Coordinates of C-alpha atoms in Angstrom, one line a residue:
M30 CA 0.3 0.4 -0.3
A31 CA 1.4 3.5 0.2
S32 CA 3.2 4.7 1.8
D33 CA 1.0 7.2 4.5
R34 CA -1.6 4.1 4.4
F35 CA -0.3 1.5 6.4
P36 CA 3.0 0.7 5.0
T37 CA 5.7 -1.5 6.1
H38 CA 8.1 0.9 8.0
T39 CA 11.4 0.1 7.8
G40 CA 14.4 3.1 8.7
A41 CA 16.2 4.7 11.2
D42 CA 12.7 6.0 13.3
L43 CA 11.8 2.3 13.8
P44 CA 14.3 0.5 15.9
G45 CA 12.4 -2.9 15.9
P46 CA 10.3 -3.3 19.2
R47 CA 8.8 -6.3 19.5
G48 CA 5.2 -6.3 19.8
S49 CA 2.0 -4.2 18.7
A50 CA 2.5 -0.5 16.8
T51 CA 1.1 2.5 19.1
P52 CA -2.0 2.9 17.6
Y53 CA -3.4 6.0 15.5
R54 CA -6.5 7.8 17.1
M55 CA -8.1 11.0 15.8
T56 CA -10.9 12.3 17.2
V57 CA -12.8 15.7 15.7
T58 CA -15.8 17.3 15.6
T59 CA -17.7 18.6 12.4
T60 CA -20.8 20.4 11.7
L61 CA -21.8 18.4 8.7
P62 CA -25.1 16.6 9.7
H63 CA -24.8 12.9 10.5
A64 CA -25.8 11.6 7.3
E65 CA -23.8 13.5 5.2
A66 CA -20.4 13.0 7.1
V67 CA -21.0 9.0 7.0
A68 CA -21.9 9.5 3.6
L69 CA -18.3 11.4 2.7
A70 CA -16.7 8.6 5.1
D71 CA -18.1 5.8 2.9
G72 CA -17.2 7.4 -0.4
R73 CA -13.4 7.5 0.8
L74 CA -13.3 4.4 1.9
A75 CA -14.8 2.5 -1.3
S76 CA -12.6 4.8 -3.1
W77 CA -9.4 3.6 -1.4
L78 CA -10.8 0.1 -1.4
K79 CA -11.2 0.3 -5.4
E80 CA -7.7 2.0 -5.5
E81 CA -6.3 -1.6 -3.7
G82 CA -7.8 -3.9 -6.3
C83 CA -11.2 -5.2 -3.9
E84 CA -14.4 -5.4 -4.2
E85 CA -16.6 -2.1 -3.7
P86 CA -18.8 -3.0 -0.6
P87 CA -22.6 -2.6 -1.5
P88 CA -24.8 0.4 -0.3
T89 CA -25.5 0.4 3.6
P90 CA -29.0 -0.6 4.5
G91 CA -31.1 1.9 6.3
T92 CA -34.1 0.9 9.0
I93 CA -35.6 -2.1 8.7
V94 CA -39.1 -1.4 6.6
G95 CA -42.2 -0.5 8.7
E96 CA -40.0 -0.4 12.0
P97 CA -38.1 2.6 12.0
G98 CA -37.2 2.2 15.4
R99 CA -34.5 -0.9 14.6
H100 CA -31.8 -1.5 12.7
P101 CA -29.8 -4.1 10.8
A102 CA -27.8 -6.4 13.0
A103 CA -24.0 -5.6 12.4
E104 CA -22.7 -7.3 8.3
R105 CA -19.7 -8.5 7.5
L106 CA -18.6 -8.3 3.9
R107 CA -15.8 -10.3 2.1
L108 CA -14.2 -7.9 0.0
G109 CA -10.8 -10.1 -0.8
D110 CA -8.5 -12.4 0.0
R111 CA -8.3 -11.6 4.0
I112 CA -10.1 -8.1 3.4
L113 CA -13.0 -7.8 5.8
L114 CA -15.4 -4.5 6.2
D115 CA -17.7 -4.8 9.5
R116 CA -20.9 -2.3 9.2
D117 CA -22.7 -1.5 11.9
Q118 CA -25.3 1.0 12.8
G119 CA -28.3 2.1 15.6
P120 CA -29.1 4.2 18.6
L121 CA -26.6 5.3 21.2
R122 CA -26.7 3.2 24.8
G123 CA -27.2 4.6 27.9
G124 CA -30.6 6.9 27.0
A125 CA -28.8 9.5 24.7
A126 CA -31.9 11.2 23.4
S127 CA -32.2 10.1 19.4
G128 CA -28.2 9.6 19.5
R129 CA -27.1 7.3 16.8
Y130 CA -24.2 5.8 15.2
D131 CA -22.5 4.5 12.4
R132 CA -19.7 2.6 12.6
R133 CA -17.5 0.8 9.8
R134 CA -14.2 -1.3 10.5
L135 CA -11.9 -2.4 8.2
R136 CA -9.4 -5.4 8.5
T137 CA -6.8 -5.8 6.0
P138 CA -3.6 -8.2 5.6
A139 CA -0.6 -7.4 7.0
P140 CA 3.0 -9.3 7.2
H141 CA 2.6 -11.5 10.6
G142 CA -0.9 -9.8 11.6
T143 CA -3.8 -7.6 10.3
R144 CA -4.0 -4.4 10.2
Q145 CA -7.6 -2.7 11.2
L146 CA -9.2 0.9 10.7
T147 CA -12.3 1.8 12.7
L148 CA -14.4 4.9 11.2
T149 CA -17.6 6.0 14.1
V150 CA -19.5 8.7 13.5
A151 CA -21.8 9.6 16.4
T152 CA -23.9 12.2 16.9
A153 CA -26.1 12.7 19.7
A154 CA -29.4 15.6 19.9
G155 CA -28.5 18.9 20.1
G156 CA -24.8 18.4 19.9
P157 CA -22.0 18.3 17.0
T158 CA -21.3 15.0 14.6
W159 CA -18.4 13.1 16.6
V160 CA -15.8 11.5 13.7
R161 CA -13.4 9.1 15.7
L162 CA -10.8 7.1 13.0
E163 CA -8.2 4.3 14.5
A164 CA -5.5 2.5 12.8
E165 CA -4.1 -0.6 14.3
T166 CA -2.5 -3.4 14.0
H167 CA -2.7 -6.6 15.9
S168 CA 0.4 -9.2 15.2
T169 CA 0.2 -13.0 15.6
G170 CA 2.8 -13.4 17.5
S171 CA 5.1 -11.5 20.0
G172 CA 8.3 -12.4 19.1
V173 CA 7.8 -10.0 15.2
R174 CA 9.4 -7.1 15.2
T175 CA 6.9 -4.1 14.0
P176 CA 7.0 -0.7 13.8
C177 CA 7.1 1.8 17.0
R178 CA 3.5 3.3 15.8
V179 CA 0.8 2.9 13.1
P180 CA 1.3 5.8 10.6
V181 CA -0.9 8.5 10.0
P182 CA -3.8 6.8 7.7
D183 CA -4.6 8.3 4.2
L184 CA -8.6 8.1 5.2
A185 CA -7.3 10.9 7.9
R186 CA -5.5 13.3 5.4
T187 CA -8.2 13.1 3.0
L188 CA -11.0 13.0 5.2
L189 CA -10.1 16.3 7.0
P190 CA -10.7 18.9 5.4
L191 CA -13.9 17.7 3.8
L192 CA -15.0 17.2 7.1
D193 CA -14.3 20.7 7.8
A194 CA -13.0 19.7 11.0
T195 CA -12.5 20.7 14.5
D196 CA -11.8 20.7 18.2
G197 CA -13.2 22.9 20.3
P198 CA -12.9 26.7 18.9
A199 CA -10.1 25.2 16.2
A200 CA -10.1 24.3 12.9
V201 CA -8.3 20.8 12.2
H202 CA -6.2 21.0 9.1
P203 CA -4.2 18.4 7.3
G204 CA -1.4 20.5 7.4
P205 CA -0.1 23.8 8.8
K206 CA -1.4 27.1 8.5
V207 CA 0.7 30.1 8.2
V208 CA -0.9 33.2 10.7
T209 CA -0.2 36.5 9.7
A210 CA -0.6 39.9 12.3
G211 CA -3.6 39.9 11.8
E212 CA -4.5 36.3 13.6
V213 CA -3.1 36.4 15.7
D214 CA -5.0 37.2 18.9
D215 CA -7.6 34.1 17.2
L216 CA -4.4 32.0 17.7
I217 CA -4.4 33.1 21.4
D218 CA -7.8 32.6 22.0
E219 CA -7.8 29.0 20.5
L220 CA -5.0 28.4 23.1
C221 CA -6.5 29.5 25.6
D222 CA -9.9 27.8 25.0
P223 CA -10.8 25.4 27.7
E224 CA -13.0 23.2 25.2
R225 CA -9.8 22.3 23.2
R226 CA -8.5 19.4 23.6
L227 CA -5.9 18.5 20.9
P228 CA -2.4 20.0 21.4
T229 CA -2.2 22.8 19.1
V230 CA 1.7 23.0 17.5
V231 CA 3.7 26.5 16.4
A232 CA 6.0 26.7 14.2
S233 CA 8.7 30.3 14.0
V234 CA 10.9 31.0 11.5
P235 CA 14.4 32.0 11.6
V236 CA 15.0 35.7 10.4
N237 CA 17.4 35.0 7.4
Q238 CA 14.7 32.4 5.5
P239 CA 11.5 33.0 3.2
L240 CA 8.9 32.5 4.7
D241 CA 7.9 30.0 1.9
E242 CA 11.5 28.1 1.7
W243 CA 11.3 27.8 5.5
V244 CA 7.2 25.8 5.5
E245 CA 7.7 23.9 2.3
R246 CA 11.4 22.5 3.5
V247 CA 11.1 22.4 7.3
V248 CA 7.5 22.5 8.7
R249 CA 5.6 20.0 6.4
P250 CA 7.7 17.6 6.8
L251 CA 8.0 18.4 10.2
C252 CA 4.2 18.1 11.2
R253 CA 3.8 14.7 8.5
Q254 CA 2.5 12.6 11.5
L255 CA 0.6 15.2 12.8
P256 CA -3.1 15.3 10.8
G257 CA -6.3 14.5 13.0
L258 CA -3.5 14.7 16.2
A259 CA -3.1 18.2 16.6
T260 CA -3.4 21.5 14.7
A261 CA -0.2 23.3 13.0
Y262 CA 0.2 26.8 12.4
V263 CA 3.6 28.4 11.7
L264 CA 4.0 32.2 12.4
D265 CA 5.1 35.0 9.7
A266 CA 7.8 37.8 11.1
E267 CA 5.0 40.4 12.2
A268 CA 2.7 37.5 13.8
R269 CA 5.5 35.9 15.8
V270 CA 6.7 39.7 17.3
G271 CA 3.1 40.4 18.2
F272 CA 2.5 36.9 20.0
N273 CA 5.6 36.7 22.2
V274 CA 4.9 39.7 23.6
A275 CA 1.2 38.6 24.5
L276 CA 2.1 35.3 25.4
E277 CA 6.0 36.4 27.2
Y278 CA 6.2 33.0 28.7
H279 CA 5.4 31.1 26.4
S280 CA 7.5 32.5 23.4
V281 CA 9.1 30.8 20.4
Y282 CA 11.3 32.0 18.5
G283 CA 14.2 31.7 15.7
G284 CA 13.0 28.5 13.9
A285 CA 12.4 26.9 17.0
V286 CA 8.5 24.8 17.2
R287 CA 6.6 24.8 20.5
T288 CA 4.1 22.7 21.1
Y289 CA 1.0 23.9 23.4
L290 CA -0.9 21.5 25.3
P291 CA -4.4 22.3 26.4
E292 CA -5.7 24.7 29.2
V293 CA -2.4 27.4 28.4
D294 CA -2.2 29.9 31.3
P295 CA -0.5 33.1 29.6
A296 CA -0.3 34.9 32.5
S297 CA 1.6 31.9 34.6
R298 CA 5.1 31.8 34.2
Q299 CA 5.4 28.2 35.6
D300 CA 2.8 26.6 33.3
G301 CA 5.4 27.8 30.5
A302 CA 7.9 25.2 31.3
R303 CA 4.7 22.7 30.7
H304 CA 4.4 23.1 26.7
P305 CA 7.8 21.9 25.4
V306 CA 10.2 23.4 22.4
L307 CA 11.9 21.7 19.8
V308 CA 15.0 24.1 19.0
R309 CA 15.9 24.6 15.0
G310 CA 19.2 22.6 15.7
R311 CA 17.6 19.8 16.9
I312 CA 15.2 19.8 13.8
E313 CA 18.2 20.7 11.0
E314 CA 20.5 18.4 12.1
D315 CA 17.6 15.4 11.6
V316 CA 14.0 16.4 10.5
R317 CA 12.9 12.8 10.2
R318 CA 13.4 12.4 14.0
A319 CA 12.1 15.4 14.7
A320 CA 8.9 14.6 13.2
A321 CA 9.0 11.9 15.4
M322 CA 9.7 13.7 18.4
I323 CA 7.1 16.6 18.2
A324 CA 4.5 14.0 17.1
R325 CA 5.1 11.8 20.0
E326 CA 2.9 14.0 22.7
P327 CA 0.0 14.6 20.6
R328 CA 0.3 11.0 20.3
R329 CA 0.4 9.9 23.6
L330 CA -2.2 12.2 24.7
A331 CA -4.9 11.2 21.7
A332 CA -4.8 7.5 23.5
D333 CA -4.9 8.6 27.1
L334 CA -8.0 11.4 26.3
P335 CA -11.2 9.5 27.6
L336 CA -13.9 9.8 24.7
P337 CA -16.4 12.2 24.7
P338 CA -19.5 11.2 25.8
T339 CA -21.3 11.0 22.6
L340 CA -18.7 8.0 21.1
A341 CA -18.3 6.7 24.3
A342 CA -22.0 5.9 24.1
V343 CA -21.2 3.7 21.3
P344 CA -21.5 -0.1 21.6
V345 CA -19.2 -2.6 20.9
L346 CA -18.9 -3.7 17.9
R347 CA -20.6 -7.2 17.6
V348 CA -20.9 -9.2 14.3
T349 CA -24.0 -11.6 14.5
A350 CA -23.4 -13.1 11.1
A351 CA -20.5 -13.9 9.1
P352 CA -20.8 -14.9 5.3
P353 CA -19.6 -18.4 4.1
T354 CA -15.9 -19.7 3.9
P355 CA -15.0 -22.4 1.8
P356 CA -15.5 -26.0 2.5
G357 CA -13.4 -27.5 5.5
G358 CA -12.4 -23.7 6.4
Q359 CA -15.3 -22.2 7.7
E360 CA -14.8 -23.8 11.8
A361 CA -11.2 -22.1 12.1
A362 CA -12.7 -18.9 10.2
L363 CA -14.8 -18.0 12.6
A364 CA -13.1 -19.2 15.7
R365 CA -10.0 -17.0 14.9
E366 CA -13.0 -13.8 13.6
E367 CA -14.4 -14.5 17.1
R368 CA -10.8 -14.5 19.0
Q369 CA -10.4 -11.3 17.2
D370 CA -13.9 -9.8 18.6
R371 CA -12.8 -11.0 22.1
A372 CA -9.5 -9.5 21.6
E373 CA -10.6 -6.2 20.9
Q374 CA -13.7 -5.9 23.3
Q375 CA -10.9 -6.5 26.3
A376 CA -8.8 -3.7 24.5
R377 CA -11.1 -1.3 24.6
A378 CA -11.9 -2.7 28.3
D379 CA -8.5 -2.3 29.4
E380 CA -7.9 0.9 27.9
L381 CA -11.2 2.8 29.9
E382 CA -9.2 1.2 33.1
R383 CA -5.8 3.0 31.7
V384 CA -7.8 6.4 31.3
R385 CA -9.4 6.7 34.3
H386 CA -6.2 5.7 35.9
T387 CA -4.6 8.3 34.2
L388 CA -6.4 10.7 34.7
R389 CA -6.7 10.1 38.5
Q390 CA -2.6 10.1 38.4
E391 CA -2.4 13.9 36.5
R392 CA -5.4 15.3 38.8
Q393 CA -3.1 14.0 41.8
D394 CA 0.4 15.3 40.1
R395 CA -1.3 18.4 39.2
R396 CA -2.6 19.2 43.3
E397 CA 0.6 18.0 44.5
V398 CA 2.6 20.5 42.3
R399 CA 0.5 22.9 43.2
E400 CA 0.7 22.5 47.0
T401 CA 5.0 21.9 46.6
H402 CA 4.5 25.1 44.6
E403 CA 2.8 27.3 46.9
G404 CA 4.6 25.7 49.7
R405 CA 7.9 27.1 48.3
L406 CA 7.1 30.2 47.4
R407 CA 5.8 30.4 51.2
S408 CA 9.4 29.6 52.2
A409 CA 11.0 32.0 49.8
A410 CA 8.6 35.2 51.3
R411 CA 9.5 33.9 54.5
A412 CA 13.2 33.9 53.6
L413 CA 13.1 36.7 52.2
T414 CA 11.7 38.9 54.6
G415 CA 14.6 37.2 57.2
R416 CA 17.1 38.3 54.9
H417 CA 16.4 41.6 55.4
C418 CA 15.8 42.0 58.7
T419 CA 19.1 40.4 59.6
A420 CA 20.7 42.7 57.2
A421 CA 19.1 45.7 59.4
A422 CA 19.5 44.3 62.5
P423 CA 22.5 45.2 65.2
G424 CA 25.3 42.4 65.5
S425 CA 25.6 41.6 62.6
A426 CA 28.8 43.9 61.7
A427 CA 29.4 41.7 58.1
R428 CA 25.5 42.6 56.9
A429 CA 25.5 45.8 58.9
A430 CA 28.2 47.0 56.1
Q431 CA 25.8 46.0 53.1
P432 CA 23.1 48.9 52.0
A433 CA 20.1 48.8 54.6
G434 CA 18.0 50.3 51.3
P435 CA 17.1 47.9 48.6
S436 CA 17.1 50.0 45.5
D437 CA 19.5 52.8 44.3
P438 CA 17.2 56.0 43.0
E439 CA 17.5 55.1 39.8
G440 CA 15.6 51.6 40.9
K441 CA 18.9 49.4 40.6
P442 CA 18.9 46.6 44.0
G443 CA 20.9 47.1 46.3
T444 CA 22.0 43.7 47.3
F445 CA 22.2 40.4 45.7
T446 CA 19.3 39.4 47.9
E447 CA 16.9 41.8 46.2
L448 CA 18.4 41.7 42.6
M449 CA 17.9 37.2 42.7
A450 CA 14.1 38.0 43.8
R451 CA 13.8 40.3 40.6
L452 CA 15.0 38.5 37.9
G453 CA 10.9 38.4 36.9
E454 CA 11.7 41.6 35.6
F455 CA 13.7 40.4 32.3
P456 CA 10.6 38.1 30.5
L457 CA 13.8 36.4 27.8
L458 CA 16.4 35.9 30.6
S459 CA 16.6 32.3 32.3
F460 CA 18.3 32.1 35.1
T461 CA 19.6 28.0 35.6
G462 CA 22.2 28.3 38.3
D463 CA 22.2 28.0 42.0
Q464 CA 21.1 31.5 44.1
K465 CA 23.9 30.3 46.5
A466 CA 26.6 31.6 44.9
A467 CA 24.8 35.1 44.0
L468 CA 23.3 35.4 47.7
A469 CA 26.8 34.7 49.3
L470 CA 28.1 37.9 47.7
D471 CA 26.0 39.8 50.1
E472 CA 28.2 38.2 53.2
L473 CA 31.9 40.2 51.1
R474 CA 32.2 43.4 53.2
C475 CA 34.2 44.1 49.9
A476 CA 31.2 44.4 47.8
G477 CA 29.0 47.4 48.8
A478 CA 25.9 48.0 46.1
G479 CA 28.6 48.1 43.1
W480 CA 28.8 44.4 42.7
A481 CA 25.0 44.2 42.8
R482 CA 24.0 47.3 40.7
L483 CA 26.4 46.7 38.0
T484 CA 25.5 42.6 38.1
W485 CA 21.8 44.6 37.3
D486 CA 23.2 46.7 34.0
G487 CA 24.6 43.8 32.6
L488 CA 21.2 41.8 33.1
T489 CA 19.2 44.6 31.2
A490 CA 21.8 44.7 28.3
L491 CA 21.4 41.3 28.3
Q492 CA 17.5 41.9 28.4
E493 CA 17.7 44.8 25.3
Y494 CA 19.9 42.5 23.5
A495 CA 18.0 39.2 23.2
E496 CA 14.7 41.4 22.4
A497 CA 16.3 42.5 19.8
A498 CA 17.9 39.4 18.6
V499 CA 15.0 37.6 18.1
R500 CA 13.8 40.1 15.4
G501 CA 16.6 39.7 13.5
A502 CA 17.9 43.3 14.5
A503 CA 21.2 42.8 17.0
R504 CA 23.7 43.2 14.3
G505 CA 25.9 40.3 15.8
D506 CA 26.3 39.1 19.4
F507 CA 26.0 40.5 22.8
K508 CA 29.5 42.0 22.7
Q509 CA 29.3 43.7 19.6
W510 CA 25.7 45.0 20.5
C511 CA 28.3 46.4 23.8
E512 CA 30.3 48.3 21.6
H513 CA 27.6 49.7 19.7
T514 CA 24.6 49.9 22.1
P515 CA 21.4 51.5 19.9
D516 CA 20.1 54.5 21.2
G517 CA 18.0 54.2 23.9
C518 CA 19.1 51.8 25.1
H519 CA 21.1 50.8 28.4
H520 CA 25.3 50.9 28.1
F521 CA 27.5 48.0 29.2
P522 CA 31.0 48.6 28.8
P523 CA 32.0 46.8 26.3
R524 CA 35.4 45.4 28.5
K525 CA 32.9 43.7 31.0
A526 CA 31.9 41.5 28.4
V527 CA 33.8 39.1 27.5
R528 CA 32.6 36.4 24.4
G529 CA 34.5 33.2 25.6
E530 CA 37.1 31.9 28.3
S531 CA 40.9 31.4 27.3
R532 CA 41.6 28.1 25.4
T533 CA 43.7 27.2 29.0
V534 CA 40.2 27.3 30.7
F535 CA 38.3 25.0 28.0
S536 CA 41.0 22.6 27.7
H537 CA 41.4 21.9 31.3
T538 CA 38.6 19.1 32.6
K539 CA 38.0 20.5 36.1
W540 CA 38.1 24.0 35.3
K541 CA 36.0 23.4 32.0
R542 CA 33.6 21.1 34.3
E543 CA 32.6 24.6 36.6
R544 CA 31.5 25.8 33.7
M545 CA 29.0 23.5 32.5
L546 CA 26.4 24.8 33.5
P547 CA 22.8 23.9 33.8
V548 CA 20.0 24.7 30.7
P549 CA 16.4 22.9 30.0
E550 CA 16.4 19.5 28.1
F551 CA 15.4 21.0 25.2
V552 CA 18.0 23.2 24.6
D553 CA 20.5 20.3 25.3
A554 CA 19.7 16.9 26.1
S555 CA 22.3 16.4 29.3
R556 CA 20.5 19.8 30.8
R557 CA 24.1 21.1 30.8
A558 CA 25.8 23.3 28.1
F559 CA 29.8 24.9 28.7
M560 CA 28.6 28.9 29.2
G561 CA 32.2 30.2 28.4
A562 CA 30.6 33.5 27.7
H563 CA 30.5 35.9 30.9
L564 CA 30.6 39.4 32.2
R565 CA 33.0 41.1 34.4
I566 CA 31.3 41.9 37.7
G567 CA 33.9 44.9 39.1
G568 CA 37.7 43.8 39.0
G569 CA 40.3 42.3 40.9
R570 CA 41.3 37.9 40.9
T571 CA 38.1 37.0 42.8
A572 CA 36.0 39.7 41.2
P573 CA 32.2 38.2 40.1
R574 CA 31.6 36.7 37.4
L575 CA 27.9 36.2 35.2
H576 CA 28.2 33.4 33.4
Y577 CA 25.7 33.4 29.7
L578 CA 24.5 30.9 27.2
D579 CA 23.1 33.1 24.3
D580 CA 20.3 31.0 22.9
C581 CA 18.4 33.6 21.1
S582 CA 18.6 31.6 17.8
G583 CA 17.2 29.2 18.7
S584 CA 14.9 29.0 22.2
G585 CA 14.5 32.7 21.8
R586 CA 16.5 33.1 25.4
I587 CA 19.5 33.5 27.3
Y588 CA 20.2 31.4 30.1
V589 CA 21.7 32.9 33.1
G590 CA 23.8 29.5 34.6
Y591 CA 25.9 31.6 37.1
I592 CA 26.2 34.6 39.1
G593 CA 29.1 34.4 41.7
L594 CA 32.8 34.7 42.4
H595 CA 35.3 34.0 39.9
L596 CA 35.0 30.6 38.9
T597 CA 38.6 28.7 38.8
N598 CA 41.6 29.7 35.8
T599 CA 45.0 30.4 36.3
R600 CA 44.7 33.6 38.3
T601 CA 42.3 32.3 40.8
N602 CA 44.0 28.9 41.1

């Protein structure tokens, strides 16, 4: 069969696990009437069967003449060698008023097993028409190598545009859609809408790349595994600026792609960490592998989401009659088909229990995270209050030498304690290091308020540089920015901005390890990166340093991994 239709997979993205492949599950709605949606689905299915050289199925029977409340029993059609089509229809169970469903299940042969495609259309009174498409592979033995996942069925790609499929407020496209500046507000509303069930993937375009070329060369291949599992968008240059200004904690820049899970909270910095980012470097290194990485979370969510009530009211498929089989093979064929039916029913029951367990666990995890976070905030508030009280209290000579006032007339912090508490004022800077090294600077008599204020100047300049860099307007690195600071921006002395460490430091294992500082996993899989670039805070052998990683071209941020006394080198040794 064709490559996107249940292909036999080979390649690097299929390491050869044994057992069943991860199934594909699409759940969308359509504004089309129930009968029209079923007719479209039947038409596409019949066309596909004809292309595969199978017999075209006869028209589906309606209700029994003279008995409008009754529907014919499920029927099984044999359309070719080991090709079975099961069809049933009827009322929804559980007393769903005026609800009905139509279902098609197609089984085709696969190496060492059977491919199964199930399409269900269900409508309850007063509600939308739900369409669910499931594709899975049933292996005949546990020792058989199978693909990691069932690919997106060709039927999904062709049905989505015909159905005008939606997920809550969002249109579900078969491919990525370009967003302009005038459409940014609609996209943000879509991300924040509580009715959204599917993830939304938003791609940015590097400033030095034409939009159309980047979409065709990178974004479309990247979204090849997403139809029916997520909606995908590409921000043009103007849209990117407006989007990132509005969502400062959920931004996406420089060719990176971000997956926005349901329930986005744009005002929460903590919520931003919930929505994974794949940076440009990882994408261009291997687009096919990156596509698999991006599809992993949408596919997991599709498998774990509970069915909407309308689809949950569809009864389990039971085929009551089978077509005649050749003499001598009828009993074995019936037994085999019955075993497959029972396996499907058990799989559905297991899936329901797994979903319930997952939901309970997720609710518990969210509650524990929220309680832990609130506890940390309270502890931090108490600790911060205690430090300020100690600084002003008699009997502490070291702290009494520090300025008691928190800021100077220009609003700069007078201590590192206050500086660390105000890092949230720099939305494009992320501090990833240990605060203890910075807070310890307040203990030094020689520090005064100058070190904290100079550090604040450096952070302010880094923030302004980052704002320009993500727009492609920085015209160089941070040192060049300091040498040619634009009018209206804060100036930081160029001699205090150092691009990297010396070759001696880089080649010295222990010294280099000190500068391997924390970064998020989406920046580097090891969660560490070498931060040779630094700012000199004060002079002398042990004067403080601020080490950072400029990732504006990737994740659109600068990561500050260390603020503290000079790390080890030839002069401090």
